[in-house]
XYZ file of C-alpha atoms in Angstrom:
594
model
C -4.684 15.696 23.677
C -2.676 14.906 20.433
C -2.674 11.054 19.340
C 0.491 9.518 20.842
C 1.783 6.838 18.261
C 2.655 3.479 19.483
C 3.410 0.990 17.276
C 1.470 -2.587 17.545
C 4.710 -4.754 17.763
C 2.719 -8.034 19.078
C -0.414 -7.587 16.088
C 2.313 -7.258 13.440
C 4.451 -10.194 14.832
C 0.592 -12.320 14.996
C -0.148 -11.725 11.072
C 3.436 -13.031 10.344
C 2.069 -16.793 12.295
C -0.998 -16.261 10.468
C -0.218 -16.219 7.262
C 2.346 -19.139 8.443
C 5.008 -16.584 6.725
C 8.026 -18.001 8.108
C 7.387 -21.866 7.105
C 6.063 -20.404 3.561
C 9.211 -18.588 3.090
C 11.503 -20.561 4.222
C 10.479 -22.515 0.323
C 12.567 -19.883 -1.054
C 16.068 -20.543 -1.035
C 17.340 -16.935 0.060
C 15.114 -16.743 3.279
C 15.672 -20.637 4.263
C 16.834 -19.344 7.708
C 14.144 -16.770 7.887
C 12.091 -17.220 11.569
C 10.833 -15.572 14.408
C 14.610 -14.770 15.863
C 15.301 -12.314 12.722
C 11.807 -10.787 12.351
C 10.602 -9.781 16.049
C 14.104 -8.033 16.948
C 13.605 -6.180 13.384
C 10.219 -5.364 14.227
C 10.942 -4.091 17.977
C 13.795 -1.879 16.702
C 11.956 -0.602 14.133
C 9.089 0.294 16.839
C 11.442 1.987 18.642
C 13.047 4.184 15.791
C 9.040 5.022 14.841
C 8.245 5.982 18.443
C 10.955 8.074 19.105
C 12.241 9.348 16.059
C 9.533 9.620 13.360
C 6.203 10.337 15.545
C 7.470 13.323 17.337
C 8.054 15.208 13.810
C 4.832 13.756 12.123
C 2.540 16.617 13.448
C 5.338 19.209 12.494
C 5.606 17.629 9.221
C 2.094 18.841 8.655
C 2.555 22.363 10.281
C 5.153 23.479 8.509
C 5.085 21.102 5.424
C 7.859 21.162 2.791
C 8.239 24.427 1.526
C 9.521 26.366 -2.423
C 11.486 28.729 -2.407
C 14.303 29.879 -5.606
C 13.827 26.404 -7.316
C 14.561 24.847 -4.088
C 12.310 22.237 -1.670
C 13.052 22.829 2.108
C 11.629 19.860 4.011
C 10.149 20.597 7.353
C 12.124 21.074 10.542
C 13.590 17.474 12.186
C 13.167 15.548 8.838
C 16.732 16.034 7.627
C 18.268 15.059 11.181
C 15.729 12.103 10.547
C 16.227 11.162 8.012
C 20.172 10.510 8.414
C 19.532 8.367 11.330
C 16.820 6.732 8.875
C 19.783 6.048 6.120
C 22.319 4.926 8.778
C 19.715 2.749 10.712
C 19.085 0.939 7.600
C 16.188 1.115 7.244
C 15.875 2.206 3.873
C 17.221 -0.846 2.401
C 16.173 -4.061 4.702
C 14.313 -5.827 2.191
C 16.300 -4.849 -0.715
C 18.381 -8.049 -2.537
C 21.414 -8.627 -0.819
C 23.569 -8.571 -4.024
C 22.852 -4.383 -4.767
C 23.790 -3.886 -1.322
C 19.868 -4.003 0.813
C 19.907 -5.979 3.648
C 18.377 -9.293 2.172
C 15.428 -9.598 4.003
C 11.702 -10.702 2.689
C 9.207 -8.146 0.993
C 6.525 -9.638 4.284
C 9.153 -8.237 6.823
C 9.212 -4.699 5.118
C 5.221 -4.868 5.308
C 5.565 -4.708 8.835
C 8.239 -2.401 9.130
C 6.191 -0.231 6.696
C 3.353 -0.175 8.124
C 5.130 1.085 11.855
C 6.985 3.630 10.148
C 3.982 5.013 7.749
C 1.621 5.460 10.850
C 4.207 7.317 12.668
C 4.971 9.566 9.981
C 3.479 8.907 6.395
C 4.768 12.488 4.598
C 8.516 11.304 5.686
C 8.269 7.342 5.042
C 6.563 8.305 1.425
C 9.973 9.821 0.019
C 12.159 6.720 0.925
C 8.799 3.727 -0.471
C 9.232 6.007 -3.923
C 13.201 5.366 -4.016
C 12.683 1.667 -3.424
C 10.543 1.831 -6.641
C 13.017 3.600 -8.110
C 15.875 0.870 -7.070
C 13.211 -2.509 -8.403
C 12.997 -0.293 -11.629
C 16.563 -0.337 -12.079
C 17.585 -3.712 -10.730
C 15.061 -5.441 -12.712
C 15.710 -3.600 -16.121
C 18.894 -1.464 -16.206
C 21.897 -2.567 -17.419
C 25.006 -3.787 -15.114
C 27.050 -0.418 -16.294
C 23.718 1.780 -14.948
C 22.841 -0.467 -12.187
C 26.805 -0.419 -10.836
C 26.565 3.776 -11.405
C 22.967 4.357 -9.914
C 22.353 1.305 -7.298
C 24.711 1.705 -4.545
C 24.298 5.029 -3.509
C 20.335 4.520 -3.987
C 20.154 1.599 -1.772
C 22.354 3.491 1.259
C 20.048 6.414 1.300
C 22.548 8.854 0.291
C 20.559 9.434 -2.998
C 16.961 8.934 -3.100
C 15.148 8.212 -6.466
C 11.272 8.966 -8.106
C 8.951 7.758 -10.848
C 7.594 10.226 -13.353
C 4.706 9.329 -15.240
C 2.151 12.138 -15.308
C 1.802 15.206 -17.223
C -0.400 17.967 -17.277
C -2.684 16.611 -20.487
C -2.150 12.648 -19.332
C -2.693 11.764 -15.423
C -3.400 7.656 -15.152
C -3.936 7.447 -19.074
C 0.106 7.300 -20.620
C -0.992 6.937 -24.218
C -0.821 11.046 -24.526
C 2.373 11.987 -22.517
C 4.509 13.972 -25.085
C 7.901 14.188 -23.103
C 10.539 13.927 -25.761
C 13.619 12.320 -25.683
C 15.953 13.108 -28.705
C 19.193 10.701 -29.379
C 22.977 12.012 -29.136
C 25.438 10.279 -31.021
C 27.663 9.030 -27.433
C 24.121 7.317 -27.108
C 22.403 9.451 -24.219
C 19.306 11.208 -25.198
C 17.964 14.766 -24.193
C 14.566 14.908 -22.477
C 12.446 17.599 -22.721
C 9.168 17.778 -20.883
C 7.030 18.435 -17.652
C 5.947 16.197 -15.565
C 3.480 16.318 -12.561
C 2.358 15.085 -9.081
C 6.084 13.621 -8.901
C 6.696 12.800 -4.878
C 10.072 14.189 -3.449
C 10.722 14.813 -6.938
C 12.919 17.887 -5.420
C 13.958 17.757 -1.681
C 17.196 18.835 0.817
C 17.598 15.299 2.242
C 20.031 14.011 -0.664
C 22.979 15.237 -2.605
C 21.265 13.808 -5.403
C 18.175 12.692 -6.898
C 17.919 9.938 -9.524
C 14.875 10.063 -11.547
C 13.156 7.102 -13.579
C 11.426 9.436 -17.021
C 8.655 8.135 -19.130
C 9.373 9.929 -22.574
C 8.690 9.215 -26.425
C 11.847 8.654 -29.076
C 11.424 10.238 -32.239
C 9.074 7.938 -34.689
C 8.137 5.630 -31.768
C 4.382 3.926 -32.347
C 1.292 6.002 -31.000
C 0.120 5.136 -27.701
C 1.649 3.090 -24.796
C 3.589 0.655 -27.221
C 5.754 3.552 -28.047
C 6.928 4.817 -24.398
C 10.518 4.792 -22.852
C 12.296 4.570 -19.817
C 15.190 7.199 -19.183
C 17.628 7.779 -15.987
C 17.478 11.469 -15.587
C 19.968 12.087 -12.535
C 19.724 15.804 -11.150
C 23.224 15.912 -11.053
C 25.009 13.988 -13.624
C 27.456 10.742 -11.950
C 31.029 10.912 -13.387
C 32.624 7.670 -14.500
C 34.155 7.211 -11.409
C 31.107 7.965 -9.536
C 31.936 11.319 -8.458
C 29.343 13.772 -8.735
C 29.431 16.232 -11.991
C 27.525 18.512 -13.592
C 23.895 19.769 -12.959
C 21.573 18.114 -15.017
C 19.075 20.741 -15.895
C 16.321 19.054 -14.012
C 14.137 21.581 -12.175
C 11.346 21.613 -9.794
C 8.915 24.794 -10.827
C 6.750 24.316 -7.971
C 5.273 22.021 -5.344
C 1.531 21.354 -4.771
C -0.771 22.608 -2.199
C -2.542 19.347 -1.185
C -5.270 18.339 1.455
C -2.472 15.801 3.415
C 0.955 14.579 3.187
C 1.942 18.621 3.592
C 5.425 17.123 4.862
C 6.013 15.289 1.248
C 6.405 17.584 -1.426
C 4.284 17.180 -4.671
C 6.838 18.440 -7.277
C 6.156 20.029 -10.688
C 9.161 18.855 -12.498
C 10.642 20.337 -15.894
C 13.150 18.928 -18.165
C 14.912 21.394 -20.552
C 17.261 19.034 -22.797
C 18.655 17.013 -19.742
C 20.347 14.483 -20.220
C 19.009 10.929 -19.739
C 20.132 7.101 -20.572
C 17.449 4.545 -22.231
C 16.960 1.790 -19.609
C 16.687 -1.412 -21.287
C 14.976 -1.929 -25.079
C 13.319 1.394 -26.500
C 9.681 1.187 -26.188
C 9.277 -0.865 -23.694
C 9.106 1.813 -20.708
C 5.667 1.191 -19.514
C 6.394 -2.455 -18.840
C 9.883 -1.545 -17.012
C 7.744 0.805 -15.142
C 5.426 -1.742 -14.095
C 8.210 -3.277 -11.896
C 7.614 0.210 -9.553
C 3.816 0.524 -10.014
C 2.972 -2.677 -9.178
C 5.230 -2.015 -5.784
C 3.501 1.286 -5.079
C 0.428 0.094 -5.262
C 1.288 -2.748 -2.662
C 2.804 0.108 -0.389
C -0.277 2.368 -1.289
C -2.420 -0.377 0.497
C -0.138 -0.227 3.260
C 0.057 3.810 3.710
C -4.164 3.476 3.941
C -3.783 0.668 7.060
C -0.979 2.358 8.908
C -3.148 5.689 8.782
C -6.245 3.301 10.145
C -3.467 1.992 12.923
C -2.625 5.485 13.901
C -6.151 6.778 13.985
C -7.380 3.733 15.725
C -5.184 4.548 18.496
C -5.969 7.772 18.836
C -9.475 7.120 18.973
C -9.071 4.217 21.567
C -7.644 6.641 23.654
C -9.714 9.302 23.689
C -12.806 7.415 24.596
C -11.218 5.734 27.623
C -10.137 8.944 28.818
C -13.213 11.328 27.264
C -16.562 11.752 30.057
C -19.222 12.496 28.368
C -23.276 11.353 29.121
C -24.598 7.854 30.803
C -24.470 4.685 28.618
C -27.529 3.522 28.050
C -28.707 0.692 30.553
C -25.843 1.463 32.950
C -26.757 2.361 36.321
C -26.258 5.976 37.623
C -23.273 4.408 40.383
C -21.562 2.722 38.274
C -21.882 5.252 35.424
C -19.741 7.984 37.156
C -16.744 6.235 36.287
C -17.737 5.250 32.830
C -16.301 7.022 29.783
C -17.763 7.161 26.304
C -15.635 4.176 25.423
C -18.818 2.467 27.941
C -21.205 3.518 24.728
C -22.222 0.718 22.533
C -22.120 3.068 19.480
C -18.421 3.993 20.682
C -17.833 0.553 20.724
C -19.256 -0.496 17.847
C -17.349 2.487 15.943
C -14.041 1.024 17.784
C -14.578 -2.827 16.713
C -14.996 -1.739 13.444
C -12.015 0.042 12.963
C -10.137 -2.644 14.514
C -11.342 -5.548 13.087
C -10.622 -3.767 9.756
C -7.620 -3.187 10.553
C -6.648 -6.653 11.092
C -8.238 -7.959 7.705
C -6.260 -5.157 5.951
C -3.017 -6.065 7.616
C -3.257 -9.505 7.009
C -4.505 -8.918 3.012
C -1.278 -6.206 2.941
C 1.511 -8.582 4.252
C 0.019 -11.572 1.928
C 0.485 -9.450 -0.828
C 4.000 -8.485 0.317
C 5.126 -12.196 0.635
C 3.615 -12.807 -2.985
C 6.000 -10.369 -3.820
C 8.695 -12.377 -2.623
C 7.534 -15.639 -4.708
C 7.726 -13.456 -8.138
C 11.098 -12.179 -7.653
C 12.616 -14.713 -5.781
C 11.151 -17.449 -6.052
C 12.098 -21.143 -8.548
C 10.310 -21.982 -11.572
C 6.857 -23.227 -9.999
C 6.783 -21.147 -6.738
C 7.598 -17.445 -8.925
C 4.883 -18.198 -11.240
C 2.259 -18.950 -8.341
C 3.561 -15.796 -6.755
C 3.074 -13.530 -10.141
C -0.404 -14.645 -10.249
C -1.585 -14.564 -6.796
C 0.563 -11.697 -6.559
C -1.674 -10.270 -9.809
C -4.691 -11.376 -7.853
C -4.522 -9.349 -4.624
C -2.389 -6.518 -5.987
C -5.495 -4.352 -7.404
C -7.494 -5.489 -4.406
C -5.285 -4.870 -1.424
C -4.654 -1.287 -3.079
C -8.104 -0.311 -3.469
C -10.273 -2.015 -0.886
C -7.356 -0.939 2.039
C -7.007 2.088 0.751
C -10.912 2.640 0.619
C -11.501 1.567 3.848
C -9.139 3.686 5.278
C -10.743 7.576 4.442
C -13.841 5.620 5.652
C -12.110 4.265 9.075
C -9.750 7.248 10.066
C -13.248 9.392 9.044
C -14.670 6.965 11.899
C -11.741 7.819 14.111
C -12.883 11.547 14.225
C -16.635 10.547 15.113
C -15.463 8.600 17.928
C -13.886 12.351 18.826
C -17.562 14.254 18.224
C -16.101 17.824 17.892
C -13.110 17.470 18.862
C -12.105 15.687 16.031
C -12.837 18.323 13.799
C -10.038 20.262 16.309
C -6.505 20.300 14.308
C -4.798 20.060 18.097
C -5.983 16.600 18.327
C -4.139 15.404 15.693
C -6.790 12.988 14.711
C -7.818 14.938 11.657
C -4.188 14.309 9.915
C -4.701 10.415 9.622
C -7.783 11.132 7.245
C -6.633 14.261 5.545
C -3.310 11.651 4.939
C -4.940 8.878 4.139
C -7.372 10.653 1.210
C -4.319 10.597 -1.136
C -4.056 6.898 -1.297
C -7.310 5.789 -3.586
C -5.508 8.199 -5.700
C -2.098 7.736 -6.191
C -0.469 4.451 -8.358
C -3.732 3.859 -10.453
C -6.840 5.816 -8.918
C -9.390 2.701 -7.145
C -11.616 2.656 -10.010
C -8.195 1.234 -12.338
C -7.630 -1.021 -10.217
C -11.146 -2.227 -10.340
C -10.643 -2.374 -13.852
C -7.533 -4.368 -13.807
C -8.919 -7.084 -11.805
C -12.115 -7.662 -13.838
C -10.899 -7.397 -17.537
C -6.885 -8.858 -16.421
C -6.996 -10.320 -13.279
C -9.780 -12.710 -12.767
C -8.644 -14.377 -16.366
C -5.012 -14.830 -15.718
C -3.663 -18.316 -16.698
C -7.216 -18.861 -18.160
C -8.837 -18.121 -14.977
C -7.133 -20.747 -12.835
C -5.628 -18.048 -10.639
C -8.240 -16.698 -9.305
C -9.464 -20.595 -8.698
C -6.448 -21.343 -6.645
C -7.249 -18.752 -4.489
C -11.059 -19.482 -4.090
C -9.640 -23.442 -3.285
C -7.599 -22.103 -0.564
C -10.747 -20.017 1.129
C -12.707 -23.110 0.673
C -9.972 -24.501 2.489
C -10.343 -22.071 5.533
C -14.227 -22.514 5.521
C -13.570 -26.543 5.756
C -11.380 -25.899 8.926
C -13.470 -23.593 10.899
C -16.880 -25.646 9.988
C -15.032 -28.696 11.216
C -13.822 -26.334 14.052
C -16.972 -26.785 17.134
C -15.859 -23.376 18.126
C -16.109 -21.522 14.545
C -18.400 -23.738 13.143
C -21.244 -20.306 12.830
C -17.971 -18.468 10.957
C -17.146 -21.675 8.633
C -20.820 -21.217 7.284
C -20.519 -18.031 6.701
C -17.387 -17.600 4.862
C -18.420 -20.590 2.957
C -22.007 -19.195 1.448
C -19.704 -15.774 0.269
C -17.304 -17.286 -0.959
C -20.360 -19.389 -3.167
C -21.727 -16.120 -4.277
C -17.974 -14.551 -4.932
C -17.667 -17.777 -7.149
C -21.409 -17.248 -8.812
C -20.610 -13.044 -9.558
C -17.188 -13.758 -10.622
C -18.793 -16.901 -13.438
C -21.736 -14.345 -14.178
C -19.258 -11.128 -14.650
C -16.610 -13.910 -17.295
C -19.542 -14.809 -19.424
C -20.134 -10.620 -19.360
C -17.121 -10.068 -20.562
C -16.845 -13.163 -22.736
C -20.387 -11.979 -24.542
C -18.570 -8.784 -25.604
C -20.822 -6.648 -22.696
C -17.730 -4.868 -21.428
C -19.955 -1.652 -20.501
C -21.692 -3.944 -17.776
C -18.206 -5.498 -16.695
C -17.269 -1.834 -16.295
C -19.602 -0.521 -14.712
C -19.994 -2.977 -12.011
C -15.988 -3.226 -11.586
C -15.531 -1.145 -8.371
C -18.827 -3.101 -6.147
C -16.882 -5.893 -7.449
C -13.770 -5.346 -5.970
C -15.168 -4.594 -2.624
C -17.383 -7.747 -2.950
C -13.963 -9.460 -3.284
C -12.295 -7.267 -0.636
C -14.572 -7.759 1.795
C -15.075 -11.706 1.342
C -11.101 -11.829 1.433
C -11.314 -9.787 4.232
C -12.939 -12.469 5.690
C -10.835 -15.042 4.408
C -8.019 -13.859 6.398
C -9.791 -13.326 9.755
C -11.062 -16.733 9.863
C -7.111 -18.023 9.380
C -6.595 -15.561 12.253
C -9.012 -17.230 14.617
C -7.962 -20.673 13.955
C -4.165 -19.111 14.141
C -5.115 -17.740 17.832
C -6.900 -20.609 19.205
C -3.770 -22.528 18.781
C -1.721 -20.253 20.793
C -3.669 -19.715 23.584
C -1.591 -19.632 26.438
C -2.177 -18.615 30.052
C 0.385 -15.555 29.495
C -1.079 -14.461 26.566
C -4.999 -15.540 26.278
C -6.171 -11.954 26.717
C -4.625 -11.059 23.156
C -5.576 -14.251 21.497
C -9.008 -14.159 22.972
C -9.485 -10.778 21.863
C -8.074 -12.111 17.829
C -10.433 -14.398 18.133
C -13.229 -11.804 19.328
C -12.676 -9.510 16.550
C -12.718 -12.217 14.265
C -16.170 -13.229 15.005
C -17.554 -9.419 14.935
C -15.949 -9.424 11.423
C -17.323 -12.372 9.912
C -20.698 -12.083 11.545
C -21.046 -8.370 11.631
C -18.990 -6.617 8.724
C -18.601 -9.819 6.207
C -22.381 -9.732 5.499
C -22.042 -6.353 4.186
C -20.646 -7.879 1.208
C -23.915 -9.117 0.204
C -25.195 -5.384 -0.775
C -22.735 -5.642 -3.091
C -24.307 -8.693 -5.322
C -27.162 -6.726 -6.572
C -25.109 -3.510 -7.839
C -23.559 -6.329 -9.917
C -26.525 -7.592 -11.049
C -28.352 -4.700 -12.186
C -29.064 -3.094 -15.845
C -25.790 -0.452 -15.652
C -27.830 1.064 -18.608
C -29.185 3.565 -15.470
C -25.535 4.882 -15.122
C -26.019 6.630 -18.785
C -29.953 7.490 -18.087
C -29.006 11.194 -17.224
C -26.901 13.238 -19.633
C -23.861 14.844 -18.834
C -24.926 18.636 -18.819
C -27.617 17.257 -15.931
C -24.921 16.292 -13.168
């Protein structure tokens, strides 16, 4: 039986009360009327569009894939009829800024709507996230003359729009790309290059496609102090915004990749095309930053909406799959029992779930800090950049961890039939693999946090958020009913504090090979103590909603909330001694021995 997708409409609208989103919003000026009355009708018709649109084409998507033919990308069958009701549903541009044309509505809400529309069909949702990089990277950076040629049609759908960064020699490190881009005297430049792994960088869906180039000037400084950003349009734009010429931009081929077969990777080559300098010249990489930073939040969200999906397919195939007598269950009552009745099903089942939670909350967070730093006034965008800096790396790499290790779950809970392409279940992992990689591979973002992130504003950043855990702890200790949970939370969050004071004097001392080398068990220290940061607010969130209508799904919040603070949160202790040890052992085996 294939996994039938439906989306979690009432756990998406919970994390919004949670995170007290709409009271926290409402601070920003733009989203003063935001509430429960404009998000659950988004949500619910967004559901909708994902069940009945998007999830019927996902397992085609990965059938068929995108195909190369001539210099051309074919997408798979259903996604162009898609992905016009996609454009016209608006869906696209929601939580774009009302004044290019997007439908004004908060970076949280699009968490939500991304993560429904990612687990029903991740390979067609993937093309759209890259072209609302594409769109920030523009907005924030372009001029008005570019942003008045490029931005409408970007922000209806009608063009879509990528990121290229990569090249064969230079994958995450951009100190080596060698893309040129020589200067014409009417001020355009020609680019010359190829660039790879570049997402819908070629597709049938638009009538054009408006590229955002990484390329070096002539006599620009070594490294990444001497990268620019360049609009390279497939098809040049007319000054009156007609269509014009071709641009010389040309996919050479697509990759053949574990997951995401509906998405094409595109191998993209630039033979003197013509592009037009974005902003100052050499200051690319931080222009670029505006999309990266994005992707990464939306790479966190592609891992949890695969872990939704697979969860569900899981669930359901242990309450309908018969198979041996729970242990301790009586013969009688065991011939109506299904393996869902095994306490290692189980346990496999509350673990993905109460994951899942954690992540969603962590994702959404990160989505609303989102909102601070663009939108936010002088004191509230600053606080938003920072936390925003904060859970960024972490939300991208402990999410996106977890979920090859949760949707690989999802197929145990199968046995062999998981392993079975007909039940579907094996696309949510073979999916979700390419999201530790893409926007910074895990072990950057690892990096980032412990030599950038835990320092910003001198370290009181990453304070702020430790007071507002602290905060958490204080409520649930005081809390007879989560009193156990309070304690908990409170003696990780004591050894987060003591690693993260141990790991600054590291790096302080000049021993940046230790600081290195422990970077990754750091971040999933962090992740996991987070993690547990936001389940507590959950259970406090759902004991004060308990109603008679709805106590079963509060109850059950409240449930998983407990297995994940007393079951999954200790984990995080293994972590501590990674940290502490000599790293000296990494280097205690030469290369030629691996």
């Amino acid at each position: 039986m294939a996994v039938s997708y439906k989306a979690p409409v009432k756990d998406v609208i919970f994390a919004f009360d949670v995170l007290d989103s709409y009271n926290i919003l409402q601070k920003i000026e733009r989203f003063s009327d935001f509430s429960p009355e404009i998000a659950v009708p988004a949500i619910e018709e967004c559901a909708k569009f994902a069940e009945e649109v998007l999830a019927p084409i996902n397992s085609v998507g990965d059938t068929y894939g995108a195909t190369f033919k001539d210099g051309k990308v074919i997408m798979p069958p259903g996604f162009l009829e898609a992905y016009d009701k996609f454009k016209k549903a608006g869906w696209a541009s929601m939580s774009l800024p009302y004044e290019i044309g997007g439908g004004g509505m908060p970076y949280t809400l699009s968490g939500g709507t991304l993560e429904i529309l990612c687990a029903a069909n991740m390979s067609f949702v993937l093309g759209p996230g890259l072209s609302i990089g594409a769109i920030s990277g523009i907005n924030f950076n372009a001029s008005e003359t570019q942003k008045d040629k490029y931005l409408p049609k970007l922000v209806s759908g009608d063009w879509t729009g990528t990121m290229n960064l990569s090249e064969p020699q230079s994958g995450s490190d951009l100190n080596h790309i060698t893309t040129k881009a020589e200067p014409q005297e009417d001020g355009t430049y020609k680019i010359t290059g190829t660039k790879i792994w570049i997402g819908s960088g070629e597709h049938d869906l638009a009538e054009n496609i408006i590229h955002l180039v990484l390329a070096r000037i002539p006599n620009s400084p070594e490294g990444s102090k001497g990268i620019s950003m360049f609009i390279v349009p497939k098809i040049l734009v007319n000054d009156d915004n007609t269509l014009g010429e071709k641009n010389n931009v040309n996919c050479i081929s697509i990759e053949e990749k574990l997951g995401i077969h509906g998405s094409p990777t595109c191998v993209m080559e630039y033979k003197s095309s013509t592009g037009f300098l974005v902003g100052e010249e050499n200051r690319g990489l931080n222009y670029m930053f505006t999309t990266i930073n994005e992707a990464r939040i939306r790479a966190g969200g592609h891992g949890l909406a695969c872990t939704t999906g697979a969860l569900q397919g899981a669930a359901q195939y242990a309450r309908d799959r018969v198979q041996g007598r729970p242990v301790g269950m009586s013969k009688e009552d065991a011939k109506n029992s299904t393996i869902i009745d095994h306490a290692d099903v189980r346990r496999m089942l509350m673990t993905i779930k109460s994951y899942v939670d954690a992540m969603r909350y962590m994702m959404y967070d990160s989505q609303m800090m989102l909102d601070f730093s663009y939108f936010g006034d002088e004191g509230t965008k600053d606080f938003g950049e920072e936390r925003c800096g904060i859970l960024t790396p972490i939300s991208k790499a402990w999410i996106s961890d977890l979920s090859v290790e949760l949707t690989s779950m999802a197929i145990q809970v199968y046995g062999g039939m998981g392993y079975v392409e007909e039940t579907g279940i094996a696309q949510y992992f073979r999916d979700a693999r390419i999201a530790p990689i893409y926007a910074g591979t895990n072990g950057i973002q690892a990096l980032d946090l412990i030599f950038r992130k835990i320092s910003l504003n001198e370290g009181n950043a990453v304070n702020e958020l430790f007071k507002d855990i602290e905060e958490t702890t204080k409520e649930l200790i005081d809390n007879n009913d989560f009193k156990n949970l309070g304690e908990i939370l409170s003696n990780h969050l004591t050894q987060l504090k003591e690693i993260t004071n141990l790991l600054n004097i590291k790096i302080i001392e000049g021993d940046l090979t230790h600081a290195s080398g422990v970077a990754t068990p750091y971040l999933k220290l962090f992740g996991q103590i987070l993690g547990g940061y936001y389940m507590g607010k959950a259970a406090l969130t759902a004991q004060k909603q308990i109603t008679d209508k709805d106590s079963e799904f509060y109850n059950d919040k409240i449930t998983l909330s407990k297995f994940y603070i007393e079951q999954l949160l200790p984990l995080a202790s293994g972590y501590e001694q990674s940290i502490k040890s000599d790293v000296d052992v990494l280097f205690s085996i030469s290369s030629e021995n691996f």
